[in-house]
Amino acid sequence: MKICSNCVMPETSETLIFSENNKCSVCTQIENKGKIDWKHRSKLLDKLIEQHRGKYDYDCIVPFSGGKDSTFTLWYLVVKMKIRPLVIRFDHNFYRDNVEKNNERTLSILGVDFINYKSNFELVKKTMLESLIRRGDFCWHCHVGIAAVPINFAIEKKIPLIFYGEPSAEYSSFYNYDDFEELNVEKFNKISNLGINAEDMYEMLKSRYPNEKFDLKDFKSYMFPNQRELNLNKIKAAYLGNYIPWDVRKQVDIIRKELNWKGDEVEGIPKKYDYEKIECMMQGVRDYIKYLKRGFGRTAHLSSIDIRNKRLTREEGLEITKLHDGKKPRSLD
């Protein structure tokens, strides 16, 4: 299996392209990130916000889980940009107690309005099994809900500007930093839904459970609007990381200090990464399944980020990846 000559990501990581000297495309993207005129991009952010400020009930919607990226995004927009957001959380039913406490502190300190949307858990369980069988990934409802629910709220409440956090160019090569990513139909189908839309899932469950009654209305929250709807409602689902340089370690330090945000232990990764993927109690199992499918886990991903940011040598990354990736998590039982 080919592994990047700069980081520790293998060729089985989707979207990676390797150069002649075996450097992966994400490492090249991160190197090029330093050549971006971030002052200019900051001015573009100012312009985008001013186009929407004060024109609706809220200036924007911020999709929020309470993880490191959405917490920093919310803090930055409220404190630095003085924006008035409506905070929307898709509740996937597996939030950890520590994250709930983090969220209470964050929302209280920042003084923002918050909507929590929680889906029918009986339906969630059936979609989890179906997507596991068909895609080897039980998180279809989460991938789709995180994307579709805030967009649907934006249309319903006529708040066209939405801010997500990190762009995918930070971790994959679906897009690079020359692209100003937006969450639209193309990106939703390419990245979010595992090739299964809500109508597909509805038909799949009807077929698997012929004696149970399903209503397409129950899948409404998982239905992503078509591009015409997005255009008519002037939806702009932007990524903050396209306008400011994204540095997870520095951002975690900020939210720890400003919001008393606390990390947590996640199975299968070193304790020093206690800020990563702390939202879901199923994360260790999910990472283990990825290791079985692709031959690498969360530690390879995290150590590669540190290598690209000159915080870790490749040799150190290989060592900790070998030590932590691929271990069966206790929670699987």
CSV table of C-alpha atoms in Angstrom, one decimal, residues 27-324:
chain,number,residue,atom,x,y,z
A,27,CYS,CA,0.0,17.9,1.7
A,28,THR,CA,0.4,19.9,-1.5
A,29,GLN,CA,-2.8,21.8,-0.8
A,30,ILE,CA,-1.6,22.7,2.7
A,31,GLU,CA,1.7,23.9,1.4
A,32,ASN,CA,-0.1,26.1,-1.1
A,33,LYS,CA,-2.4,27.4,1.7
A,34,GLY,CA,0.6,29.5,2.9
A,35,LYS,CA,0.6,31.3,-0.5
A,36,ILE,CA,-3.0,32.6,-0.2
A,37,ASP,CA,-3.6,36.3,0.4
A,38,TRP,CA,-5.5,35.9,3.6
A,39,LYS,CA,-5.9,39.7,4.1
A,40,HIS,CA,-7.8,39.8,0.9
A,41,ARG,CA,-9.9,36.8,1.9
A,42,SER,CA,-10.7,38.5,5.2
A,43,LYS,CA,-12.0,41.5,3.3
A,44,LEU,CA,-14.2,39.1,1.3
A,45,LEU,CA,-15.6,37.8,4.6
A,46,ASP,CA,-16.3,41.3,5.8
A,47,LYS,CA,-18.1,42.0,2.5
A,48,LEU,CA,-20.1,38.8,2.6
A,49,ILE,CA,-21.3,39.5,6.2
A,50,GLU,CA,-22.2,43.1,5.5
A,51,GLN,CA,-24.3,42.0,2.6
A,52,HIS,CA,-26.5,40.0,5.0
A,53,ARG,CA,-26.2,41.9,8.4
A,54,GLY,CA,-29.4,43.2,9.8
A,55,LYS,CA,-31.6,42.2,6.8
A,56,TYR,CA,-33.2,39.1,8.4
A,57,ASP,CA,-34.4,37.9,11.8
A,58,TYR,CA,-30.8,36.7,12.2
A,59,ASP,CA,-27.6,37.6,10.3
A,60,CYS,CA,-26.8,33.9,9.6
A,61,ILE,CA,-27.3,30.3,10.6
A,62,VAL,CA,-24.4,28.4,12.3
A,63,PRO,CA,-24.8,24.6,12.2
A,64,PHE,CA,-23.4,23.4,15.5
A,65,SER,CA,-22.4,20.2,17.2
A,66,GLY,CA,-20.2,21.4,20.0
A,67,GLY,CA,-17.1,19.9,18.5
A,68,LYS,CA,-13.9,21.9,18.1
A,69,ASP,CA,-14.7,23.3,14.6
A,70,SER,CA,-18.3,24.4,15.1
A,71,THR,CA,-17.5,25.8,18.5
A,72,PHE,CA,-14.6,27.9,17.1
A,73,THR,CA,-16.7,29.0,14.2
A,74,LEU,CA,-19.5,30.2,16.4
A,75,TRP,CA,-17.0,32.0,18.8
A,76,TYR,CA,-15.3,33.7,15.9
A,77,LEU,CA,-18.5,34.9,14.2
A,78,VAL,CA,-20.0,36.2,17.5
A,79,VAL,CA,-16.9,37.7,19.1
A,80,LYS,CA,-14.7,38.7,16.2
A,81,MET,CA,-17.3,39.5,13.5
A,82,LYS,CA,-20.1,40.7,15.9
A,83,ILE,CA,-22.7,38.7,14.1
A,84,ARG,CA,-26.1,37.7,15.3
A,85,PRO,CA,-26.5,34.0,14.5
A,86,LEU,CA,-29.3,31.4,14.9
A,87,VAL,CA,-27.5,28.2,16.0
A,88,ILE,CA,-28.9,25.0,14.7
A,89,ARG,CA,-27.9,21.5,16.0
A,90,PHE,CA,-28.9,18.2,14.4
A,91,ASP,CA,-29.0,15.8,17.3
A,92,HIS,CA,-27.8,12.4,16.1
A,93,ASN,CA,-28.9,10.8,19.4
A,94,PHE,CA,-25.3,9.9,20.5
A,95,TYR,CA,-23.9,13.1,22.0
A,96,ARG,CA,-21.6,12.6,25.0
A,97,ASP,CA,-22.3,14.1,28.4
A,98,ASN,CA,-19.2,16.2,28.2
A,99,VAL,CA,-20.2,17.8,24.9
A,100,GLU,CA,-23.6,18.6,26.3
A,101,LYS,CA,-21.9,20.5,29.2
A,102,ASN,CA,-19.5,22.2,26.7
A,103,ASN,CA,-22.5,23.3,24.7
A,104,GLU,CA,-24.4,24.7,27.7
A,105,ARG,CA,-21.3,26.9,28.6
A,106,THR,CA,-20.7,28.0,25.0
A,107,LEU,CA,-24.3,29.0,24.3
A,108,SER,CA,-24.6,30.8,27.6
A,109,ILE,CA,-21.3,32.7,27.3
A,110,LEU,CA,-21.9,33.7,23.7
A,111,GLY,CA,-25.6,34.5,24.4
A,112,VAL,CA,-27.1,33.1,21.2
A,113,ASP,CA,-30.4,31.6,20.2
A,114,PHE,CA,-30.3,27.9,19.7
A,115,ILE,CA,-32.5,25.2,18.1
A,116,ASN,CA,-31.9,21.5,18.7
A,117,TYR,CA,-33.5,19.2,16.1
A,118,LYS,CA,-33.7,15.5,17.2
A,119,SER,CA,-34.9,12.9,14.8
A,120,ASN,CA,-37.1,9.8,15.5
A,121,PHE,CA,-34.7,7.3,17.1
A,122,GLU,CA,-36.6,4.2,15.9
A,123,LEU,CA,-36.1,5.5,12.3
A,124,VAL,CA,-32.5,6.4,13.0
A,125,LYS,CA,-31.7,2.9,14.2
A,126,LYS,CA,-33.1,1.4,10.9
A,127,THR,CA,-31.2,3.8,8.7
A,128,MET,CA,-28.0,3.0,10.7
A,129,LEU,CA,-28.3,-0.7,10.0
A,130,GLU,CA,-29.3,-0.1,6.3
A,131,SER,CA,-26.3,2.2,5.6
A,132,LEU,CA,-23.9,-0.2,7.5
A,133,ILE,CA,-25.0,-3.1,5.3
A,134,ARG,CA,-24.9,-1.1,2.0
A,135,ARG,CA,-22.0,1.3,2.6
A,136,GLY,CA,-20.0,0.0,5.6
A,137,ASP,CA,-20.9,3.2,7.4
A,138,PHE,CA,-23.7,3.5,9.9
A,139,CYS,CA,-23.7,7.3,10.0
A,140,TRP,CA,-25.9,8.1,7.0
A,141,HIS,CA,-28.5,9.8,9.2
A,142,CYS,CA,-25.7,12.0,10.7
A,143,HIS,CA,-23.9,12.9,7.5
A,144,VAL,CA,-27.2,13.8,5.8
A,145,GLY,CA,-28.9,15.5,8.8
A,146,ILE,CA,-26.0,17.8,9.5
A,147,ALA,CA,-26.1,19.0,5.9
A,148,ALA,CA,-29.8,19.0,5.2
A,149,VAL,CA,-31.4,20.2,8.5
A,150,PRO,CA,-29.6,23.7,8.6
A,151,ILE,CA,-30.3,24.3,4.9
A,152,ASN,CA,-34.0,23.5,5.4
A,153,PHE,CA,-34.2,25.8,8.4
A,154,ALA,CA,-32.5,28.5,6.3
A,155,ILE,CA,-35.2,28.2,3.7
A,156,GLU,CA,-38.1,28.0,6.2
A,157,LYS,CA,-36.9,31.0,8.2
A,158,LYS,CA,-35.6,33.0,5.3
A,159,ILE,CA,-32.0,33.3,6.6
A,160,PRO,CA,-29.9,32.7,3.5
A,161,LEU,CA,-26.4,32.9,4.9
A,162,ILE,CA,-25.0,29.8,6.6
A,163,PHE,CA,-21.5,29.3,8.0
A,164,TYR,CA,-19.9,25.9,8.4
A,165,GLY,CA,-16.4,25.6,9.7
A,166,GLU,CA,-13.4,23.9,8.1
A,167,PRO,CA,-13.3,23.4,4.3
A,168,SER,CA,-12.8,19.9,3.1
A,169,ALA,CA,-9.6,21.0,1.4
A,170,GLU,CA,-8.0,20.8,4.8
A,171,TYR,CA,-8.3,17.0,4.9
A,172,SER,CA,-9.2,15.7,1.4
A,173,SER,CA,-8.9,16.6,-2.3
A,174,PHE,CA,-12.6,16.8,-3.3
A,175,TYR,CA,-11.8,20.5,-3.4
A,176,ASN,CA,-8.6,22.6,-3.0
A,177,TYR,CA,-8.0,26.0,-1.4
A,178,ASP,CA,-8.4,27.7,-4.8
A,179,ASP,CA,-12.1,26.7,-4.5
A,180,PHE,CA,-14.5,28.7,-2.4
A,181,GLU,CA,-16.5,25.7,-1.2
A,182,GLU,CA,-20.2,26.0,-0.7
A,183,LEU,CA,-22.6,23.3,0.4
A,184,ASN,CA,-24.8,22.8,-2.6
A,185,VAL,CA,-26.4,19.8,-4.3
A,186,GLU,CA,-23.2,18.8,-6.0
A,187,LYS,CA,-21.2,18.7,-2.8
A,188,PHE,CA,-24.0,17.1,-0.8
A,189,ASN,CA,-24.2,14.2,-3.4
A,190,LYS,CA,-20.4,14.0,-3.7
A,191,ILE,CA,-19.5,14.0,0.0
A,192,SER,CA,-22.4,13.8,2.4
A,193,ASN,CA,-25.0,11.2,1.5
A,194,LEU,CA,-23.0,8.1,0.7
A,195,GLY,CA,-24.8,7.9,-2.6
A,196,ILE,CA,-28.2,7.4,-0.9
A,197,ASN,CA,-30.7,10.2,-0.8
A,198,ALA,CA,-33.7,10.3,1.5
A,199,GLU,CA,-36.1,8.9,-1.1
A,200,ASP,CA,-33.7,6.0,-1.7
A,201,MET,CA,-33.5,5.3,2.0
A,202,TYR,CA,-37.3,5.4,2.2
A,203,GLU,CA,-37.6,2.7,-0.5
A,204,MET,CA,-34.8,0.6,1.0
A,205,LEU,CA,-36.5,0.5,4.4
A,206,LYS,CA,-39.9,-0.3,2.9
A,207,SER,CA,-38.3,-3.2,1.1
A,208,ARG,CA,-36.4,-4.5,4.2
A,209,TYR,CA,-39.4,-4.1,6.6
A,210,PRO,CA,-42.4,-5.0,4.4
A,211,ASN,CA,-44.7,-5.4,7.5
A,212,GLU,CA,-43.9,-1.9,8.8
A,213,LYS,CA,-45.5,1.3,7.6
A,214,PHE,CA,-43.2,4.1,6.5
A,215,ASP,CA,-44.2,7.6,5.4
A,216,LEU,CA,-42.0,9.7,3.2
A,217,LYS,CA,-42.8,12.7,5.4
A,218,ASP,CA,-40.8,11.0,8.2
A,219,PHE,CA,-37.7,11.5,6.0
A,220,LYS,CA,-38.3,15.2,5.3
A,221,SER,CA,-35.5,16.4,7.6
A,222,TYR,CA,-33.0,14.2,5.5
A,223,MET,CA,-34.2,15.7,2.2
A,224,PHE,CA,-31.7,18.1,0.7
A,225,PRO,CA,-33.3,20.9,-1.4
A,226,ASN,CA,-32.7,20.8,-5.2
A,227,GLN,CA,-30.5,23.5,-6.7
A,228,ARG,CA,-33.4,25.5,-8.0
A,229,GLU,CA,-34.7,25.8,-4.4
A,230,LEU,CA,-31.3,26.9,-3.2
A,231,ASN,CA,-31.0,29.5,-6.0
A,232,LEU,CA,-34.5,30.9,-5.5
A,233,ASN,CA,-33.9,31.3,-1.8
A,234,LYS,CA,-30.4,32.8,-2.4
A,235,ILE,CA,-28.9,30.2,-0.1
A,236,LYS,CA,-25.1,30.8,0.6
A,237,ALA,CA,-23.7,28.0,2.6
A,238,ALA,CA,-20.1,29.1,3.1
A,239,TYR,CA,-17.1,27.7,5.0
A,240,LEU,CA,-15.3,30.0,7.4
A,241,GLY,CA,-12.0,28.3,6.7
A,242,ASN,CA,-12.1,29.6,3.1
A,243,TYR,CA,-11.7,33.1,4.6
A,244,ILE,CA,-9.4,32.7,7.5
A,245,PRO,CA,-6.4,30.3,7.8
A,246,TRP,CA,-7.6,27.1,9.6
A,247,ASP,CA,-5.3,25.8,12.4
A,248,VAL,CA,-7.1,23.3,14.6
A,249,ARG,CA,-4.5,23.3,17.4
A,250,LYS,CA,-4.5,27.1,17.8
A,251,GLN,CA,-8.3,27.2,17.6
A,252,VAL,CA,-8.7,24.6,20.3
A,253,ASP,CA,-6.4,26.7,22.6
A,254,ILE,CA,-8.7,29.7,21.9
A,255,ILE,CA,-12.0,27.9,22.8
A,256,ARG,CA,-10.4,26.3,25.9
A,257,LYS,CA,-9.5,29.7,27.1
A,258,GLU,CA,-12.5,31.7,26.1
A,259,LEU,CA,-15.3,29.2,26.6
A,260,ASN,CA,-13.8,26.7,29.1
A,261,TRP,CA,-14.3,24.1,26.4
A,262,LYS,CA,-13.1,20.7,27.6
A,263,GLY,CA,-11.8,17.7,25.6
A,264,ASP,CA,-12.7,14.1,26.1
A,265,GLU,CA,-11.2,10.6,25.6
A,266,VAL,CA,-12.0,9.0,22.3
A,267,GLU,CA,-11.1,5.3,21.7
A,268,GLY,CA,-8.3,4.5,19.3
A,269,ILE,CA,-6.5,7.9,19.4
A,270,PRO,CA,-3.7,9.3,21.6
A,271,LYS,CA,-4.8,11.2,24.6
A,272,LYS,CA,-3.1,14.4,23.3
A,273,TYR,CA,-5.8,14.5,20.7
A,274,ASP,CA,-8.5,14.9,23.3
A,275,TYR,CA,-10.2,17.6,21.1
A,276,GLU,CA,-10.9,15.4,18.1
A,277,LYS,CA,-14.3,14.0,17.4
A,278,ILE,CA,-15.5,14.2,20.9
A,279,GLU,CA,-19.2,14.7,20.0
A,280,CYS,CA,-20.2,11.1,19.4
A,281,MET,CA,-20.0,8.1,21.7
A,282,MET,CA,-19.8,5.8,18.6
A,283,GLN,CA,-16.7,7.4,17.2
A,284,GLY,CA,-14.3,4.7,18.2
A,285,VAL,CA,-16.4,2.1,16.5
A,286,ARG,CA,-16.7,4.2,13.4
A,287,ASP,CA,-12.9,4.7,13.2
A,288,TYR,CA,-12.4,1.0,13.6
A,289,ILE,CA,-14.7,0.2,10.7
A,290,LYS,CA,-12.8,2.7,8.6
A,291,TYR,CA,-9.6,0.9,9.5
A,292,LEU,CA,-11.1,-2.4,8.4
A,293,LYS,CA,-12.2,-0.9,5.1
A,294,ARG,CA,-9.3,1.3,4.2
A,295,GLY,CA,-6.3,0.2,6.3
A,296,PHE,CA,-5.9,3.4,8.3
A,297,GLY,CA,-7.7,5.0,11.3
A,298,ARG,CA,-8.1,8.3,13.1
A,299,THR,CA,-4.5,8.5,14.4
A,300,ALA,CA,-3.1,8.5,10.8
A,301,HIS,CA,-5.3,11.4,10.0
A,302,LEU,CA,-4.4,13.4,13.1
A,303,SER,CA,-0.7,12.8,13.0
A,304,SER,CA,-0.7,13.8,9.3
A,305,ILE,CA,-2.3,17.1,10.2
A,306,ASP,CA,0.5,17.7,12.7
A,307,ILE,CA,3.2,16.7,10.2
A,308,ARG,CA,1.9,19.2,7.7
A,309,ASN,CA,1.9,21.9,10.3
A,310,LYS,CA,5.5,21.0,11.4
A,311,ARG,CA,4.4,19.8,14.8
A,312,LEU,CA,5.5,16.2,14.3
A,313,THR,CA,8.0,14.4,12.2
A,314,ARG,CA,6.9,11.7,9.7
A,315,GLU,CA,8.8,9.1,11.7
A,316,GLU,CA,7.0,10.1,14.9
A,317,GLY,CA,3.7,10.0,13.0
A,318,LEU,CA,4.4,6.5,11.7
A,319,GLU,CA,5.2,5.3,15.2
A,320,ILE,CA,2.1,6.6,16.9
A,321,THR,CA,-0.1,5.5,14.0
A,322,LYS,CA,1.2,1.9,14.3
A,323,LEU,CA,0.7,2.0,18.1
A,324,HIS,CA,-3.0,3.2,18.0
